[in-house]
mmCIF file of C-alpha atoms in Angstrom:
data_model
loop_
_atom_site.group_PDB
_atom_site.id
_atom_site.type_symbol
_atom_site.label_atom_id
_atom_site.label_comp_id
_atom_site.label_asym_id
_atom_site.label_seq_id
_atom_site.Cartn_x
_atom_site.Cartn_y
_atom_site.Cartn_z
ATOM 1 C CA PHE N 1 -66.282 18.429 -11.467
ATOM 2 C CA GLY N 2 -64.486 21.392 -12.893
ATOM 3 C CA SER N 3 -62.361 21.782 -9.651
ATOM 4 C CA SER N 4 -61.292 18.140 -9.705
ATOM 5 C CA HIS N 5 -60.116 18.408 -13.447
ATOM 6 C CA THR N 6 -57.999 21.531 -12.333
ATOM 7 C CA GLY N 7 -56.563 20.043 -9.532
ATOM 8 C CA SER N 8 -55.617 16.906 -11.365
ATOM 9 C CA ARG N 9 -54.046 19.305 -14.114
ATOM 10 C CA SER N 10 -51.605 20.732 -11.489
ATOM 11 C CA VAL N 11 -50.539 17.661 -10.296
ATOM 12 C CA LEU N 12 -49.136 16.503 -13.746
ATOM 13 C CA ALA N 13 -47.690 19.734 -14.252
ATOM 14 C CA GLN N 14 -45.899 19.518 -10.979
ATOM 15 C CA GLN N 15 -44.885 15.752 -11.938
ATOM 16 C CA SER N 16 -43.882 16.880 -15.713
ATOM 17 C CA LEU N 17 -41.237 19.565 -13.997
ATOM 18 C CA CYS N 18 -39.692 16.787 -11.553
ATOM 19 C CA CYS N 19 -39.263 14.551 -14.323
ATOM 20 C CA HIS N 20 -37.934 16.920 -16.774
ATOM 21 C CA PRO N 21 -35.308 19.373 -15.385
ATOM 22 C CA HIS N 22 -35.645 21.088 -18.974
ATOM 23 C CA SER N 23 -38.953 21.918 -18.421
ATOM 24 C CA ILE N 24 -37.958 24.245 -15.151
ATOM 25 C CA PRO N 25 -38.855 27.857 -16.164
ATOM 26 C CA ASN N 26 -35.827 30.217 -17.264
ATOM 27 C CA PHE N 27 -35.746 32.352 -13.930
ATOM 28 C CA ALA N 28 -35.143 29.255 -11.984
ATOM 29 C CA ARG N 29 -32.108 27.918 -13.857
ATOM 30 C CA PRO N 30 -29.416 30.721 -12.575
ATOM 31 C CA ALA N 31 -29.737 29.114 -9.128
ATOM 32 C CA GLN N 32 -29.031 26.009 -10.150
ATOM 33 C CA LEU N 33 -26.102 26.755 -12.099
ATOM 34 C CA ALA N 34 -24.579 29.044 -9.486
ATOM 35 C CA MET N 35 -24.913 25.922 -7.205
ATOM 36 C CA ILE N 36 -23.052 23.716 -9.951
ATOM 37 C CA TYR N 37 -19.968 26.541 -10.183
ATOM 38 C CA ILE N 38 -19.863 26.225 -6.386
ATOM 39 C CA CYS N 39 -19.661 22.559 -6.476
ATOM 40 C CA LYS N 40 -16.914 22.629 -9.077
ATOM 41 C CA GLY N 41 -15.182 25.088 -6.924
ATOM 42 C CA CYS N 42 -15.097 22.562 -3.854
ATOM 43 C CA SER N 43 -14.236 20.057 -6.173
ATOM 44 C CA GLY N 44 -11.185 21.785 -7.672
ATOM 45 C CA CYS N 45 -9.940 22.944 -4.237
ATOM 46 C CA CYS N 46 -9.991 19.401 -2.745
ATOM 47 C CA LYS N 47 -8.391 17.953 -5.737
ATOM 48 C CA GLY N 48 -5.754 20.554 -5.298
ATOM 49 C CA CYS N 49 -5.215 19.656 -1.757
ATOM 50 C CA GLY N 50 -4.743 15.952 -2.622
ATOM 51 C CA ASP N 51 -2.114 16.643 -5.226
ATOM 52 C CA ALA N 52 -0.450 19.018 -2.838
ATOM 53 C CA CYS N 53 -0.640 16.306 -0.018
ATOM 54 C CA GLY N 54 0.659 13.683 -2.439
ATOM 55 C CA ALA N 55 3.806 15.533 -3.506
ATOM 56 C CA ILE N 56 4.500 16.408 -0.049
ATOM 57 C CA CYS N 57 4.447 12.744 0.729
ATOM 58 C CA LYS N 58 5.927 11.673 -1.887
ATOM 59 C CA ALA N 59 9.123 13.883 -1.423
ATOM 60 C CA PRO N 60 10.278 11.884 1.719
ATOM 61 C CA CYS N 61 9.622 8.428 0.229
ATOM 62 C CA LYS N 62 11.534 9.436 -2.566
ATOM 63 C CA ALA N 63 14.802 10.573 -0.132
ATOM 64 C CA CYS N 64 14.329 7.477 1.646
ATOM 65 C CA ASP N 65 14.436 5.378 -1.383
ATOM 66 C CA GLU N 66 17.608 7.134 -2.364
ATOM 67 C CA VAL N 67 19.381 6.841 1.106
ATOM 68 C CA CYS N 68 18.206 2.810 1.160
ATOM 69 C CA LYS N 69 19.896 2.359 -2.423
ATOM 70 C CA CYS N 70 22.983 4.164 -1.136
ATOM 71 C CA CYS N 71 23.248 1.999 1.710
ATOM 72 C CA ASN N 72 22.474 -1.042 -0.438
ATOM 73 C CA ASN N 73 25.305 -0.122 -2.633
ATOM 74 C CA PHE N 74 27.591 0.431 0.091
ATOM 75 C CA TRP N 75 27.321 -3.099 1.738
ATOM 76 C CA ALA N 76 26.527 -4.861 -1.405
ATOM 77 C CA PRO N 77 30.406 -6.116 -1.728
ATOM 78 C CA ILE N 78 29.994 -7.611 1.466
ATOM 79 C CA LEU N 79 27.091 -9.127 1.496
ATOM 80 C CA ASN N 80 27.192 -10.734 -1.871
ATOM 81 C CA GLY N 81 30.663 -11.997 -0.745
ATOM 82 C CA PRO N 82 31.292 -15.360 0.738
ATOM 83 C CA LEU N 83 30.497 -15.267 4.639
ATOM 84 C CA GLY N 84 28.612 -11.883 3.993
ATOM 85 C CA PHE N 85 26.261 -12.520 6.414
ATOM 86 C CA TYR N 86 28.810 -13.853 8.824
ATOM 87 C CA VAL N 87 30.515 -10.669 8.696
ATOM 88 C CA MET N 88 27.582 -8.342 9.122
ATOM 89 C CA GLY N 89 26.432 -10.177 12.238
ATOM 90 C CA THR N 90 29.793 -10.131 13.356
ATOM 91 C CA TRP N 91 30.215 -6.252 13.245
ATOM 92 C CA ALA N 92 26.732 -5.810 14.464
ATOM 93 C CA CYS N 93 27.604 -8.178 17.323
ATOM 94 C CA MET N 94 30.614 -6.758 18.158
ATOM 95 C CA LEU N 95 29.567 -2.966 18.008
ATOM 96 C CA VAL N 96 26.951 -3.853 20.985
ATOM 97 C CA VAL N 97 29.734 -5.545 22.758
ATOM 98 C CA GLY N 98 32.015 -2.632 22.182
ATOM 99 C CA LEU N 99 29.493 0.261 23.344
ATOM 100 C CA CYS N 100 28.463 -1.875 26.396
ATOM 101 C CA GLY N 101 32.202 -3.092 26.997
ATOM 102 C CA ALA N 102 33.069 0.901 26.861
ATOM 103 C CA ALA N 103 30.217 2.214 29.160
ATOM 104 C CA GLY N 104 30.936 -0.268 31.498
ATOM 105 C CA ALA N 105 34.597 0.575 31.860
ATOM 106 C CA ALA N 106 33.613 4.056 32.608
ATOM 107 C CA SER N 107 31.434 3.140 35.593
ATOM 108 C CA ALA N 108 33.654 0.054 36.567
ATOM 109 C CA LYS N 109 36.975 0.207 38.604
ATOM 110 C CA GLY N 110 39.758 -2.117 39.156
ATOM 111 C CA GLU N 111 39.601 -5.281 37.945
ATOM 112 C CA GLY N 112 35.959 -4.352 36.635
ATOM 113 C CA MET N 113 37.295 -1.991 34.467
ATOM 114 C CA MET N 114 40.039 -4.452 33.033
ATOM 115 C CA ALA N 115 37.687 -6.627 32.185
ATOM 116 C CA CYS N 116 35.331 -4.549 30.311
ATOM 117 C CA GLY N 117 38.628 -3.124 28.401
ATOM 118 C CA GLY N 118 39.062 -6.826 27.457
ATOM 119 C CA ALA N 119 35.772 -7.173 25.797
ATOM 120 C CA VAL N 120 36.424 -4.066 23.947
ATOM 121 C CA VAL N 121 39.600 -5.466 22.396
ATOM 122 C CA ILE N 122 38.066 -9.008 21.809
ATOM 123 C CA ALA N 123 35.337 -7.124 19.793
ATOM 124 C CA LEU N 124 37.867 -5.194 17.429
ATOM 125 C CA LEU N 125 39.831 -8.743 17.013
ATOM 126 C CA HIS N 126 36.737 -10.388 15.999
ATOM 127 C CA ALA N 127 35.474 -7.637 13.978
ATOM 128 C CA PHE N 128 38.831 -7.455 11.993
ATOM 129 C CA VAL N 129 39.262 -11.102 11.255
ATOM 130 C CA ALA N 130 35.858 -11.942 10.190
ATOM 131 C CA TYR N 131 36.470 -8.799 7.476
ATOM 132 C CA TYR N 132 39.870 -10.274 6.766
ATOM 133 C CA MET N 133 38.694 -13.801 5.994
ATOM 134 C CA GLN N 134 36.145 -12.873 3.393
ATOM 135 C CA ARG N 135 38.978 -10.835 1.860
ATOM 136 C CA ARG N 136 41.239 -12.945 1.695
ATOM 137 C CA ILE N 137 38.954 -15.583 0.278
ATOM 138 C CA LEU N 138 37.967 -13.045 -2.314
ATOM 139 C CA SER N 139 41.660 -12.184 -3.243
ATOM 140 C CA GLY N 140 42.591 -16.061 -3.412
ATOM 141 C CA ILE N 141 39.868 -16.321 -6.230
ATOM 142 C CA ASN N 142 40.876 -13.005 -7.898
ATOM 143 C CA GLY N 143 38.490 -12.765 -10.696
ATOM 144 C CA LYS N 144 37.323 -16.079 -11.069
ATOM 145 C CA THR N 145 33.696 -17.145 -11.127
ATOM 146 C CA LEU N 146 32.516 -17.329 -7.390
ATOM 147 C CA THR N 147 31.521 -20.860 -7.184
ATOM 148 C CA ALA N 148 31.310 -23.213 -4.652
ATOM 149 C CA SER N 149 34.156 -25.130 -5.420
ATOM 150 C CA GLU N 150 36.457 -22.054 -5.796
ATOM 151 C CA VAL N 151 35.263 -20.872 -2.212
ATOM 152 C CA VAL N 152 35.861 -24.473 -0.678
ATOM 153 C CA LYS N 153 39.373 -24.187 -2.347
ATOM 154 C CA GLU N 154 40.506 -20.791 -1.017
ATOM 155 C CA SER N 155 39.070 -21.951 2.544
ATOM 156 C CA TRP N 156 41.124 -24.545 2.379
ATOM 157 C CA GLU N 157 43.947 -22.487 1.615
ATOM 158 C CA ILE N 158 43.354 -20.103 4.496
ATOM 159 C CA ILE N 159 43.079 -23.008 7.066
ATOM 160 C CA LYS N 160 46.141 -24.870 5.927
ATOM 161 C CA TYR N 161 48.629 -21.845 5.229
ATOM 162 C CA ASP N 162 47.258 -18.367 6.650
ATOM 163 C CA ILE N 163 49.442 -17.164 9.134
ATOM 164 C CA VAL N 164 46.650 -14.585 10.467
ATOM 165 C CA PHE N 165 43.944 -17.345 10.553
ATOM 166 C CA CYS N 166 46.217 -19.768 12.597
ATOM 167 C CA PHE N 167 46.827 -17.081 15.192
ATOM 168 C CA TYR N 168 43.396 -16.412 15.721
ATOM 169 C CA VAL N 169 42.287 -19.854 16.032
ATOM 170 C CA PHE N 170 44.826 -19.791 19.264
ATOM 171 C CA ALA N 171 43.310 -16.116 20.221
ATOM 172 C CA PHE N 172 39.826 -17.466 19.845
ATOM 173 C CA VAL N 173 40.381 -20.142 22.666
ATOM 174 C CA GLY N 174 42.271 -17.814 24.525
ATOM 175 C CA CYS N 175 39.375 -14.954 24.096
ATOM 176 C CA THR N 176 36.941 -17.600 25.430
ATOM 177 C CA GLY N 177 38.640 -18.860 28.414
ATOM 178 C CA PHE N 178 39.338 -14.499 29.541
ATOM 179 C CA ALA N 179 35.507 -13.950 28.541
ATOM 180 C CA PHE N 180 34.699 -16.726 31.474
ATOM 181 C CA TYR N 181 36.952 -15.375 33.584
ATOM 182 C CA ALA N 182 35.895 -11.839 33.388
ATOM 183 C CA LEU N 183 32.437 -13.033 34.758
ATOM 184 C CA THR N 184 34.116 -13.296 38.105
ATOM 185 C CA LEU N 185 36.025 -9.684 37.983
ATOM 186 C CA GLY N 186 32.701 -7.743 38.685
ATOM 187 C CA PRO N 187 32.449 -5.807 35.147
ATOM 188 C CA GLY N 188 29.300 -4.444 36.217
ATOM 189 C CA GLY N 189 25.774 -4.361 34.648
ATOM 190 C CA LEU N 190 26.756 -3.180 31.021
ATOM 191 C CA GLY N 191 30.006 -4.957 31.597
ATOM 192 C CA PHE N 192 28.146 -7.974 32.153
ATOM 193 C CA ALA N 193 26.172 -7.723 28.964
ATOM 194 C CA ALA N 194 29.259 -7.347 27.023
ATOM 195 C CA ILE N 195 30.588 -10.350 28.242
ATOM 196 C CA GLY N 196 27.860 -12.322 27.943
ATOM 197 C CA LEU N 197 27.298 -11.683 24.577
ATOM 198 C CA LEU N 198 31.099 -12.499 23.654
ATOM 199 C CA ILE N 199 30.707 -15.965 25.258
ATOM 200 C CA ALA N 200 27.583 -16.422 23.199
ATOM 201 C CA PHE N 201 29.272 -15.632 19.955
ATOM 202 C CA HIS N 202 32.414 -17.967 20.908
ATOM 203 C CA PHE N 203 29.725 -20.714 21.021
ATOM 204 C CA PHE N 204 27.887 -19.784 17.979
ATOM 205 C CA ALA N 205 30.505 -18.302 15.753
ATOM 206 C CA PRO N 206 32.371 -21.951 15.373
ATOM 207 C CA GLY N 207 28.991 -23.506 14.805
ATOM 208 C CA TYR N 208 28.132 -21.166 12.064
ATOM 209 C CA ILE N 209 31.414 -21.613 10.325
ATOM 210 C CA PHE N 210 31.480 -25.182 10.308
ATOM 211 C CA MET N 211 27.688 -25.252 8.695
ATOM 212 C CA TRP N 212 28.676 -22.856 5.997
ATOM 213 C CA PHE N 213 31.878 -24.729 5.399
ATOM 214 C CA CYS N 214 29.840 -28.224 4.973
ATOM 215 C CA CYS N 215 27.203 -26.697 2.793
ATOM 216 C CA LYS N 216 29.904 -25.223 0.610
ATOM 217 C CA CYS N 217 31.393 -28.812 0.170
ATOM 218 C CA CYS N 218 28.168 -30.415 -0.650
ATOM 219 C CA VAL N 219 27.123 -27.905 -3.288
ATOM 220 C CA SER N 220 31.050 -28.101 -4.863
ATOM 221 C CA SER N 221 30.467 -31.827 -5.003
ATOM 222 C CA PHE N 222 27.265 -32.167 -6.462
ATOM 223 C CA ASP N 223 28.109 -29.267 -9.038
ATOM 224 C CA SER N 224 31.473 -31.535 -9.640
ATOM 225 C CA ALA N 225 29.159 -34.781 -10.172
ATOM 226 C CA ARG N 226 26.763 -33.228 -12.515
ATOM 227 C CA SER N 227 29.456 -31.676 -14.684
ATOM 228 C CA GLY N 228 31.038 -35.089 -14.900
ATOM 229 C CA ARG N 229 27.763 -36.661 -15.798
ATOM 230 C CA GLY N 230 26.763 -33.887 -18.469
ATOM 231 C CA PHE N 231 23.767 -31.887 -17.674
ATOM 232 C CA SER N 232 21.088 -34.340 -18.283
ATOM 233 C CA GLY N 233 22.539 -36.767 -15.556
ATOM 234 C CA GLY N 234 22.982 -39.490 -17.805
ATOM 235 C CA ALA N 235 25.935 -40.864 -19.908
ATOM 236 C CA ALA N 236 26.851 -39.113 -23.220
ATOM 237 C CA PRO N 237 25.246 -41.319 -26.272
ATOM 238 C CA GLN N 238 27.256 -43.153 -28.215
ATOM 239 C CA GLN N 239 27.213 -43.855 -31.777
ATOM 240 C CA VAL N 240 26.361 -47.405 -33.478
ATOM 241 C CA GLY N 241 27.043 -48.481 -36.726
ATOM 242 C CA ASN N 242 28.782 -46.124 -39.488
ATOM 243 C CA PRO N 243 28.152 -42.692 -40.160
ATOM 244 C CA ALA N 244 26.466 -42.625 -43.622
#
């Protein structure tokens, strides 16, 4: 009976030690404190590595952000102007045509070289006229509010009186015929790519210009009708009777 009491006391003592850490003897505490400090040291090292990696990753991202801002500021005057996407699309397309045409001319011979050279000249012409048309519209507006009615007005002025645009209309037709003729001259692989892209541009560009002009005319008509009726869209209120 005495041995059973002794065993139960030892079990209770062990449970109390597990449930109450402060009851651990003093000679056992230094080992626990050493483990805590070791864990804190590892945690500090991990945090320092994380901060260093974050700083290293942020530097290239910040540099890329600055480069993107510079590019945006550089191209913003073109993109925000009338026909902005047409100008940028034309430049991108004609850049590919020019590179393919130059590479094709380097490997082609005879008439194939002439076809590739002609593709490069036509690409330069389209790129120049696209930018010229936008600058011409903006110069006609000359600081006025860039509304659809003003854009339509200046576009009509270009269509009716601008000599460069009139010349470009005839040149555009001639370039289309030359592109189809150049396919028969054997310009080679890259030369075929340049001329094929030119033919596609000659079909899509007039359609884009026509749709853009129609949309501007519709917006201008809507703005004129809305301004004529007032913002509310109805007739102005009329006064009834004599004022008091």
